[in-house]
Coordinates of C-alpha atoms and ligand atoms in Angstrom, one line a residue:
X1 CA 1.0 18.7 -15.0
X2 CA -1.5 18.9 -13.1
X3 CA -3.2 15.9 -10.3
X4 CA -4.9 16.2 -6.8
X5 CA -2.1 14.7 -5.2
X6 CA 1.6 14.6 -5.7
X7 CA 3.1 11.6 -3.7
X8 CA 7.0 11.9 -3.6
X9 CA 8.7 8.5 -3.5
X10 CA 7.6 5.7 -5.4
X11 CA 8.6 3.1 -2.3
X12 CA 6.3 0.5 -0.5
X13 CA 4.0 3.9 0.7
X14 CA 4.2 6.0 -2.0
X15 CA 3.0 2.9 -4.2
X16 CA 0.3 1.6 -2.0
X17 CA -1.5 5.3 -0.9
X18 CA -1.4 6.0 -4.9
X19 CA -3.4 2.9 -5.9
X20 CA -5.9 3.5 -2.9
X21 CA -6.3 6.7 -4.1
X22 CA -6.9 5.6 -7.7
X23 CA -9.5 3.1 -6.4
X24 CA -11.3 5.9 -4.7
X25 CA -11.3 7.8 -7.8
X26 CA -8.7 10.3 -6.5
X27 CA -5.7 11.0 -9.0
X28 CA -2.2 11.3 -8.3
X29 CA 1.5 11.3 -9.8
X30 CA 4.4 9.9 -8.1
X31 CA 7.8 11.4 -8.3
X32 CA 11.0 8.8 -8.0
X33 CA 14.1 9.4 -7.8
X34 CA 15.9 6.6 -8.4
X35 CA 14.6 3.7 -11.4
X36 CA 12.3 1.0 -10.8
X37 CA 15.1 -1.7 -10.7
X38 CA 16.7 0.1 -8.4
X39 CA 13.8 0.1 -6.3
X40 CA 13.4 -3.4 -6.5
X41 CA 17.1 -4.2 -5.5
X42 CA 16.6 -3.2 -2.0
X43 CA 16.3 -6.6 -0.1
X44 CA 14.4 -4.9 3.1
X45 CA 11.9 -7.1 5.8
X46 CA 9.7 -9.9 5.3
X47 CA 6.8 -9.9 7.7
X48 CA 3.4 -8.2 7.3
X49 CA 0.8 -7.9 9.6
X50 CA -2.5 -9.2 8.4
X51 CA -4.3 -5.5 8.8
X52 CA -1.1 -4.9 5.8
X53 CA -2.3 -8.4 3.8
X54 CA -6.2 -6.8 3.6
X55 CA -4.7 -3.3 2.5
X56 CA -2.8 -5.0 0.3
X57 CA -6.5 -6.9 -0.8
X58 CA -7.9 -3.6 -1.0
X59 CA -5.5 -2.5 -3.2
X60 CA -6.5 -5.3 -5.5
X61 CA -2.5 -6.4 -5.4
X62 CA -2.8 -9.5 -2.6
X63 CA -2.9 -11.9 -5.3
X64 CA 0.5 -13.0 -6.1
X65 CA 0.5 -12.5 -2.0
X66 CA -2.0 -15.3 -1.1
X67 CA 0.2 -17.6 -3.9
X68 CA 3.4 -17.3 -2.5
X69 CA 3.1 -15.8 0.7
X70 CA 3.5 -18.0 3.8
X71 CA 0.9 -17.2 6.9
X72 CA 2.5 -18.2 10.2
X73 CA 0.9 -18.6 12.9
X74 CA 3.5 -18.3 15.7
X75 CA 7.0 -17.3 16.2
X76 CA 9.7 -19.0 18.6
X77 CA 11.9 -16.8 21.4
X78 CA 15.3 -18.4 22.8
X79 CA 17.1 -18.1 25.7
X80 CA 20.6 -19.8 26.9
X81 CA 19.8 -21.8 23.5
X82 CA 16.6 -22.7 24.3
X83 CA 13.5 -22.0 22.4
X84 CA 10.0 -21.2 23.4
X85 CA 6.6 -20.8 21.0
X86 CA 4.0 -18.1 21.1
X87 CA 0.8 -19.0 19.5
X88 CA -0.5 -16.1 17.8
X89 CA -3.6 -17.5 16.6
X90 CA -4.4 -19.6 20.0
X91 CA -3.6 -16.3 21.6
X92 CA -5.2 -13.5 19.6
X93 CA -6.8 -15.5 16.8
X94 CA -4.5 -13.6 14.9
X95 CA -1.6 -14.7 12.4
X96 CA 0.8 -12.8 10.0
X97 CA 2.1 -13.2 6.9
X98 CA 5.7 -13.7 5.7
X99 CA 6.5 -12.1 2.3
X100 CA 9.4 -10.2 1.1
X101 CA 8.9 -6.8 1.3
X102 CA 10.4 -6.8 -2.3
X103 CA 7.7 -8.5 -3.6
X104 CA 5.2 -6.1 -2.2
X105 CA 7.0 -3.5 -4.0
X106 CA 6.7 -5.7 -7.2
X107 CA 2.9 -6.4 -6.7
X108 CA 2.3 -2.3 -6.6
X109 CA 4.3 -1.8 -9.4
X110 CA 2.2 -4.2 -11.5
X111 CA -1.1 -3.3 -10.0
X112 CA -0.2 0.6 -10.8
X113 CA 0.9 -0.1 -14.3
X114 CA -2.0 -2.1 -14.9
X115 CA -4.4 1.1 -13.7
X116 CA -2.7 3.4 -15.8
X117 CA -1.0 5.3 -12.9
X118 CA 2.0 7.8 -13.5
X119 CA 4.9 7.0 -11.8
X120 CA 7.9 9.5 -13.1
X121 CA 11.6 7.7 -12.0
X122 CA 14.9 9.3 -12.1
X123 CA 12.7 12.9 -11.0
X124 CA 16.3 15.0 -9.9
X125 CA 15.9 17.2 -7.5
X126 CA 12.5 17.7 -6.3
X127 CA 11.4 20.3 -4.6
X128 CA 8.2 21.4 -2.6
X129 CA 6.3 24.8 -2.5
X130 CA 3.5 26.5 -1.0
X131 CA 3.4 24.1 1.4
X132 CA 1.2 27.2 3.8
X133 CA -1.2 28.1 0.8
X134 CA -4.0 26.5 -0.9
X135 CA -2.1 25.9 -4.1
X136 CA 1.1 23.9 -3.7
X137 CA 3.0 22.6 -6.2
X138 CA 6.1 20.5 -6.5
X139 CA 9.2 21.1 -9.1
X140 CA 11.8 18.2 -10.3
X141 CA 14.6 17.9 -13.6
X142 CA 13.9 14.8 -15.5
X143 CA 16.4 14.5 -18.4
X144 CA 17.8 17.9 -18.1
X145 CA 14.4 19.7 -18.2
X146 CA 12.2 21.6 -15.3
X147 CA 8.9 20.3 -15.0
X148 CA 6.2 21.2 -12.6
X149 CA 3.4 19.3 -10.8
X150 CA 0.3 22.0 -9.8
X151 CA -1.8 19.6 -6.8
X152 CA -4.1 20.3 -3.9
X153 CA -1.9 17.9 -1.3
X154 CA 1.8 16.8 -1.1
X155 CA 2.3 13.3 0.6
X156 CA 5.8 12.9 1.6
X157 CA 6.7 9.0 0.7
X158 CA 10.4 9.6 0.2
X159 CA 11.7 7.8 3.6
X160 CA 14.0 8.7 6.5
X161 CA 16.4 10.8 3.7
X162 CA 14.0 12.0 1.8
X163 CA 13.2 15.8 1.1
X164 CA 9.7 15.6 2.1
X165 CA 10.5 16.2 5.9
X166 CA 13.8 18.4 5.2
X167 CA 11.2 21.0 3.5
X168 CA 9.2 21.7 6.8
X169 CA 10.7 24.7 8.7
X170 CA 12.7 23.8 11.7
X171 CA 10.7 24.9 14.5
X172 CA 7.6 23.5 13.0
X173 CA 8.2 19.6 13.6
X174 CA 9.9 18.0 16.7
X175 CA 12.3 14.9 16.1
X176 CA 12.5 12.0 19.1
X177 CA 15.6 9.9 18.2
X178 CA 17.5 6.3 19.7
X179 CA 19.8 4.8 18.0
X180 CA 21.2 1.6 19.1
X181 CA 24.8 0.6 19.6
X182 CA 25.1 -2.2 17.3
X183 CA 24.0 -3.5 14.4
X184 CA 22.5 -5.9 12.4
X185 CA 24.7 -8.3 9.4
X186 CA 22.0 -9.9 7.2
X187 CA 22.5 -13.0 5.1
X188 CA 20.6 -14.3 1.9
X189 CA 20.9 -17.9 1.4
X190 CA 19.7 -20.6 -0.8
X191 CA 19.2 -23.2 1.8
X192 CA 16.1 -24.6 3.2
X193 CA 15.2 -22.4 6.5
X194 CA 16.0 -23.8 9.3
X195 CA 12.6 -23.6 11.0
X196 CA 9.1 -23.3 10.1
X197 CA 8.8 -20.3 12.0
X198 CA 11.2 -17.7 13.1
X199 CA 13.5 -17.5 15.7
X200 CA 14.2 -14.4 17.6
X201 CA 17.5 -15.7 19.8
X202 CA 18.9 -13.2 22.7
X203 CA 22.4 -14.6 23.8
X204 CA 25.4 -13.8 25.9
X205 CA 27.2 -13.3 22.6
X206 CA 24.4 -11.0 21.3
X207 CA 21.1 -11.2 19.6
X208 CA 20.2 -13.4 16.3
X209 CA 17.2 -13.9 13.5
X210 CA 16.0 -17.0 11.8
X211 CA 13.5 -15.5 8.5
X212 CA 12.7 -16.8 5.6
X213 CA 11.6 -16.1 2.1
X214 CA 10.4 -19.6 1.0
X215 CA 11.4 -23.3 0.9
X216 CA 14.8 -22.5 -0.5
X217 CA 15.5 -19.1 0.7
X218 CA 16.5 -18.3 4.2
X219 CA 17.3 -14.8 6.1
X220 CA 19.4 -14.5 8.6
X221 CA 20.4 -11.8 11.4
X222 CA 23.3 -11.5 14.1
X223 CA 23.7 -8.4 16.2
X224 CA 27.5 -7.1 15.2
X225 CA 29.1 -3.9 15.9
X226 CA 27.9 -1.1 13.2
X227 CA 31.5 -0.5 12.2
X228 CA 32.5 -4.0 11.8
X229 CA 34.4 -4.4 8.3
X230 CA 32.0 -6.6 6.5
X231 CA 35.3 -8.5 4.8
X232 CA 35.7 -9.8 8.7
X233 CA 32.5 -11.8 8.4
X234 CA 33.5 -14.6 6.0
X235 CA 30.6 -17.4 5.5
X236 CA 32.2 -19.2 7.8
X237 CA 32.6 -17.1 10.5
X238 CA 28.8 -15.8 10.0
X239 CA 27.3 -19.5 10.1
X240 CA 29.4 -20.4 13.3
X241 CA 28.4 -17.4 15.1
X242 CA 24.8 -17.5 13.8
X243 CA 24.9 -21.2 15.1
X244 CA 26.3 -20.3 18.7
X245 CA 23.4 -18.0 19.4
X246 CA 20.6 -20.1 18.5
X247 CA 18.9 -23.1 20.1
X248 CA 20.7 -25.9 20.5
X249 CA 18.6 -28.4 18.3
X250 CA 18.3 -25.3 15.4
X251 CA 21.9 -25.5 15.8
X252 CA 22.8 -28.6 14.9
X253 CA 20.3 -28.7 11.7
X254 CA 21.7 -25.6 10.4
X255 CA 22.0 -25.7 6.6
X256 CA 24.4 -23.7 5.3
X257 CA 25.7 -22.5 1.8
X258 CA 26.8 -19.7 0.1
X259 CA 25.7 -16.3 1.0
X260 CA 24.0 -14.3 -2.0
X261 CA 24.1 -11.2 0.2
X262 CA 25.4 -10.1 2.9
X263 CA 25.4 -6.3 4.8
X264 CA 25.2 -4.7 8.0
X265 CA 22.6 -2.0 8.8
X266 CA 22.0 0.2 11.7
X267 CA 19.7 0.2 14.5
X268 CA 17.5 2.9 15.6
X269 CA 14.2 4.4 16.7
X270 CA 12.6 7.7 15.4
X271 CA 9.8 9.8 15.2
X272 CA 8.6 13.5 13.4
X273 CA 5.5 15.2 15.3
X274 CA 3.5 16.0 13.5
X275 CA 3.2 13.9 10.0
X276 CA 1.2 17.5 8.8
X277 CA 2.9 20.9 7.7
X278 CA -0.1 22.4 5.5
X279 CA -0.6 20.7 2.7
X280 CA 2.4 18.5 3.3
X281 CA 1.7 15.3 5.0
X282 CA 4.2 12.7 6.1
X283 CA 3.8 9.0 5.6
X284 CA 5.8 6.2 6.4
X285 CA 9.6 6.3 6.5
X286 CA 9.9 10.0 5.8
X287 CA 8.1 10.3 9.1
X288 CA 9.7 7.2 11.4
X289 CA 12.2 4.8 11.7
X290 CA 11.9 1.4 14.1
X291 CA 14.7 -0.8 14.7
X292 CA 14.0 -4.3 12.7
X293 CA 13.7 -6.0 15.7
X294 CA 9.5 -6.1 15.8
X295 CA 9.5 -6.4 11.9
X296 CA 7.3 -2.9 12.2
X297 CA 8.5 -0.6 9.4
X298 CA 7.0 -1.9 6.7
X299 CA 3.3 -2.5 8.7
X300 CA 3.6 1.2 10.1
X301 CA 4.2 2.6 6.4
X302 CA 0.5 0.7 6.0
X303 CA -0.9 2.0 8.4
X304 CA 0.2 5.7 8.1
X305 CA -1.6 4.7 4.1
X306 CA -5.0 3.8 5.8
X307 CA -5.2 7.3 7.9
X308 CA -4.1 9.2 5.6
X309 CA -6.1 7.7 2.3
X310 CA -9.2 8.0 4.3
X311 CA -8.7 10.9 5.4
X312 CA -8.3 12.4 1.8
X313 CA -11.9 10.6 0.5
X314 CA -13.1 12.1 3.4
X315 CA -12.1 15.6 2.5
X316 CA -13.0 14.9 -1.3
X317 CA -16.4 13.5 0.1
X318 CA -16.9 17.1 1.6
X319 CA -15.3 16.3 5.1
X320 CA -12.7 19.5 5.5
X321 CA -11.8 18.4 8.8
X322 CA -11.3 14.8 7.9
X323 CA -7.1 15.4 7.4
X324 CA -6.8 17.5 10.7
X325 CA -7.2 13.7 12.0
X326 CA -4.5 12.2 10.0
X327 CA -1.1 13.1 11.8
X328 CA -2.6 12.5 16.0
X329 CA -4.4 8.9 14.8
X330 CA -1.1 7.8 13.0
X331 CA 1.0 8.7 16.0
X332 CA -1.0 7.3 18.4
X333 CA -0.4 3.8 16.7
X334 CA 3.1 4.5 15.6
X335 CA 3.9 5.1 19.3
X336 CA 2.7 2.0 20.2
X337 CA 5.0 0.3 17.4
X338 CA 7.9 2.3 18.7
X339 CA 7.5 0.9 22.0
X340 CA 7.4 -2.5 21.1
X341 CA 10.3 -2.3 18.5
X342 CA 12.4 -0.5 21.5
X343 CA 11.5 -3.3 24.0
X344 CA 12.2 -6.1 21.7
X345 CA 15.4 -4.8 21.0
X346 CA 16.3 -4.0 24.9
X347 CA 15.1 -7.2 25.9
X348 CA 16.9 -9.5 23.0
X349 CA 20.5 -7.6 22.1
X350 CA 23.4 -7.3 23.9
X351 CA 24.4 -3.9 24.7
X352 CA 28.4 -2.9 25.0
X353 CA 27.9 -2.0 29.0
X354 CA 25.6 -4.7 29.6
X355 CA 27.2 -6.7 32.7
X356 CA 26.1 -10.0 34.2
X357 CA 23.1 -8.3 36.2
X358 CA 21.6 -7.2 32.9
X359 CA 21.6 -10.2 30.9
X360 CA 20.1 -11.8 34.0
X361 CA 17.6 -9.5 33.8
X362 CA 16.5 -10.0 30.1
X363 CA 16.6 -13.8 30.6
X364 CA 13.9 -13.5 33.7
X365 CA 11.8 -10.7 31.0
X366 CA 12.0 -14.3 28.7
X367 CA 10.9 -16.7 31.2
X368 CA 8.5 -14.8 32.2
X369 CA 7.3 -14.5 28.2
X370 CA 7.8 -18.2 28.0
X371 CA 5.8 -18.7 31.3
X372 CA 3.0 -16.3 31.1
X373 CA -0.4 -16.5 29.2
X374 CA -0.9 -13.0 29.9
X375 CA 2.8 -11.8 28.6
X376 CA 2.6 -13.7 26.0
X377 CA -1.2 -12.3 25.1
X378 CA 0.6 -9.2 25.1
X379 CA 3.0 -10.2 22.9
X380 CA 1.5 -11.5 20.3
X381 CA -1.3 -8.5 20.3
X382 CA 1.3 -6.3 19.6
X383 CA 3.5 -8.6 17.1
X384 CA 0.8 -9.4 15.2
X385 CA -0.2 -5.5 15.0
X386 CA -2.7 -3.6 17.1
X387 CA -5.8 -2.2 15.2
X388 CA -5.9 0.2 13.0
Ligands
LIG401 N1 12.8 12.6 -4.5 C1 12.1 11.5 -5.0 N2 12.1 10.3 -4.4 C2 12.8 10.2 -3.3 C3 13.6 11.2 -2.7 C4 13.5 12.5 -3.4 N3 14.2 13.5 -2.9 N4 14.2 10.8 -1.6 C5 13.9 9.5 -1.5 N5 13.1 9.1 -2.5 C6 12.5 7.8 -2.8 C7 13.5 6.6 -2.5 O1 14.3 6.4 -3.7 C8 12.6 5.5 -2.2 O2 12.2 4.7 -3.4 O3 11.5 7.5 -1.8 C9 11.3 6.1 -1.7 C10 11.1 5.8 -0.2 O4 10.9 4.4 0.0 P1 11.2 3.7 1.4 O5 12.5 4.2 1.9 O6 11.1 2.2 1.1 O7 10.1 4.2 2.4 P2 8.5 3.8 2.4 O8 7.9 3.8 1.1 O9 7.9 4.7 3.5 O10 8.5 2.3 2.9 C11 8.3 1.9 4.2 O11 9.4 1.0 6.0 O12 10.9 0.3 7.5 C12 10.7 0.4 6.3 O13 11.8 -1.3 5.1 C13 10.6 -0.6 5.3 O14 11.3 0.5 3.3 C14 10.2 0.2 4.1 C15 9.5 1.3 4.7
LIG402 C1 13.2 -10.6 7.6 O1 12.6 -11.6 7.2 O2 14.0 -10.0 6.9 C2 12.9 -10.1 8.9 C3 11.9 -10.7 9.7 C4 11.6 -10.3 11.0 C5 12.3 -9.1 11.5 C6 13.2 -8.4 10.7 C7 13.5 -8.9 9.4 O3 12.0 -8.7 12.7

């Protein structure tokens, strides 16, 4: 086989950079390794940016989006169980969008099916070469045989344990890495949210979510230990604890039901520099990891799909310098994301040495949020993502 560019993972970026591409008039094949429904199973984050809603648009898969999707145009903040607003669009003019991430993944699907695009699941063991040359190409077994994909560019869309970044020589790329001590249990429900908006909660007894995915579908998050057994957290004991943490009139019109999943992930920050080794270039989770906290990892794998598809109709249109830009402007704003994420997380968890003076401290940071015009400015700039 032969395309322009072979895009390893068939996720959120791989999906989205593929279509753009195709819409430019720029071919491409992407290599998955698991199936499509297993793809689909992963329940992941729910908030887009609106800079993600018009790449979306621009992908011509935003319609289902604009149906079903529900635009927010704040978010609430608690402390000691009470909770404050910030008002994105008074603020910045600004608002985001709250759709499963799921969904997206669906939407791409159909929209790449619909073009005609290749998409090759269950590719075992791919494997990149010539990554230094002008001719790289990229090997995989698909039902026991060897095939081979000939292309002019590699993008690596195969997430944090993908081989995409494993194949660049060590020496070559630089690795900045935090990870949290704690974690996050997440619970599916079909009961009506509890709040129009969400509900970030820092707490004494340590940090808590209020999402959505529609009318009937809530998401909820409390901070737990990462090795907590998840057979501790019954229901019951998740809904009281969820219910301790959270403002006092949330509280009390709680509704609860049966969870229809339930898990606890990890928490941490982490960044590749650069996102380029020759004709390999990184995008999205392959190249960084943010703690959920600022609902950033979907938005930033958007991003990193702007720079980089531009970048390439730029070098098609004749540009050859266009993709030495790709890897410092998609830092620069994945930085900025990384910092955000990691001061939301400080400011709302509870960390296992964190005495009396330090939860002071956080709840002064919130007052000041819930106090400030210019703080909360800030804020919501950077919540409802900075420009491309
Ligand atoms: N070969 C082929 N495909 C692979 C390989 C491999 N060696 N390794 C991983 N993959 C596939 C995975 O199965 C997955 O479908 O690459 C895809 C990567 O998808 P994601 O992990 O969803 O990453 P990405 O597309 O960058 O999506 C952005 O940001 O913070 C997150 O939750 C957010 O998942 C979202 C992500
Ligand atoms: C979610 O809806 O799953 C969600 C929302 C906001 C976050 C993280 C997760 O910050």
């Amino acid at each position: 086989m032969r395309t322009q560019v072979c895009i390893i993972g068939g996720g959120p970026s791989g999906l989205l950079l593929s279509q753009l591409l195709h819409l430019a008039g720029i071919d491409s094949v992407i290599l998955e390794r698991h199936t499509r429904d297993h793809v689909l199973s992963r329940i992941r984050a729910g908030v887009l940016e609106w800079g993600t809603v018009e790449m979306l648009e621009k992908a011509q898969a935003a319609r289902r989006l604009h149906e079903e999707g529900f635009p927010h145009d704040g978010v609430l903040l608690s402390a000691q169980n009470r909770a404050f607003r910030i008002d994105f669009k008074a603020l910045t003019g600004k608002r985001i969008m709250v759709y499963g991430q799921t969904e997206v993944t669906q939407d791409l699907y159909d929209a790449r099916d619909a073009a005609g695009g290749t998409i090759v699941h269950e590719a075992q063991g791919v494997a990149l070469h010539g990554l230094d040359g002008d001719a790289p190409h990229v090997t995989y077994v698909k039902d026991g045989t060897e095939h081979r994909v000939d292309c002019d560019f590699i993008a690596g869309c195969d997430g944090y344990h993908g081989v995409s970044r494993a194949s660049i020589p060590e020496g070559k790329i630089r690795q900045f890495e935090r990870i949290y001590p704690f974690g996050w249990l997440g619970v599916l429900s079909r009961t009506p949210p509890v709040s129009d908006e969400l509900i970030y909660a820092n707490h004494p007894r340590g940090f808590a979510l209020c999402s959505m995915r529609n009318e009937n579908l809530s998401r909820y998050y409390i901070q737990v230990p990462v090795d907590d057994p998840i057979g501790k957290w019954t229901d019951t004991a998740f809904w009281d604890e969820l219910r301790r943490r959270l403002p006092n009139e949330a509280a009390e019109r709680m509704a609860t039901g049966a969870s229809i999943e339930k898990a606890i992930v990890p928490l941490r920050s982490f960044v590749a520099e650069p996102m380029r080794h020759g004709r390999l270039f990184l995008v999205g989770d392959a190249a960084h990891i943010v703690p959920p906290t600022g609902a950033k990892g979907l938005n930033l794998a958007a991003s990193d799909v702007h720079y980089l598809h531009e970048a390439l109709v730029a070098h098609y249109g004749g540009d050859r310098l266009a993709l030495d830009h790709y890897s410092p402007r998609a830092l620069a704003r994945i930085w900025q994301a990384i910092r955000f994420s990691w001061w939301m997380t400080t400011t709302l968890h509870r960390f296992p040495d964190q005495g009396e003076f330090a939860q002071r401290i956080q709840e002064s940071e919130l007052a000041h949020l819930a106090n400030s015009a210019t703080a909360q400015t800030e804020f919501a700039e950077n919540y409802t993502g900075l420009p491309y």
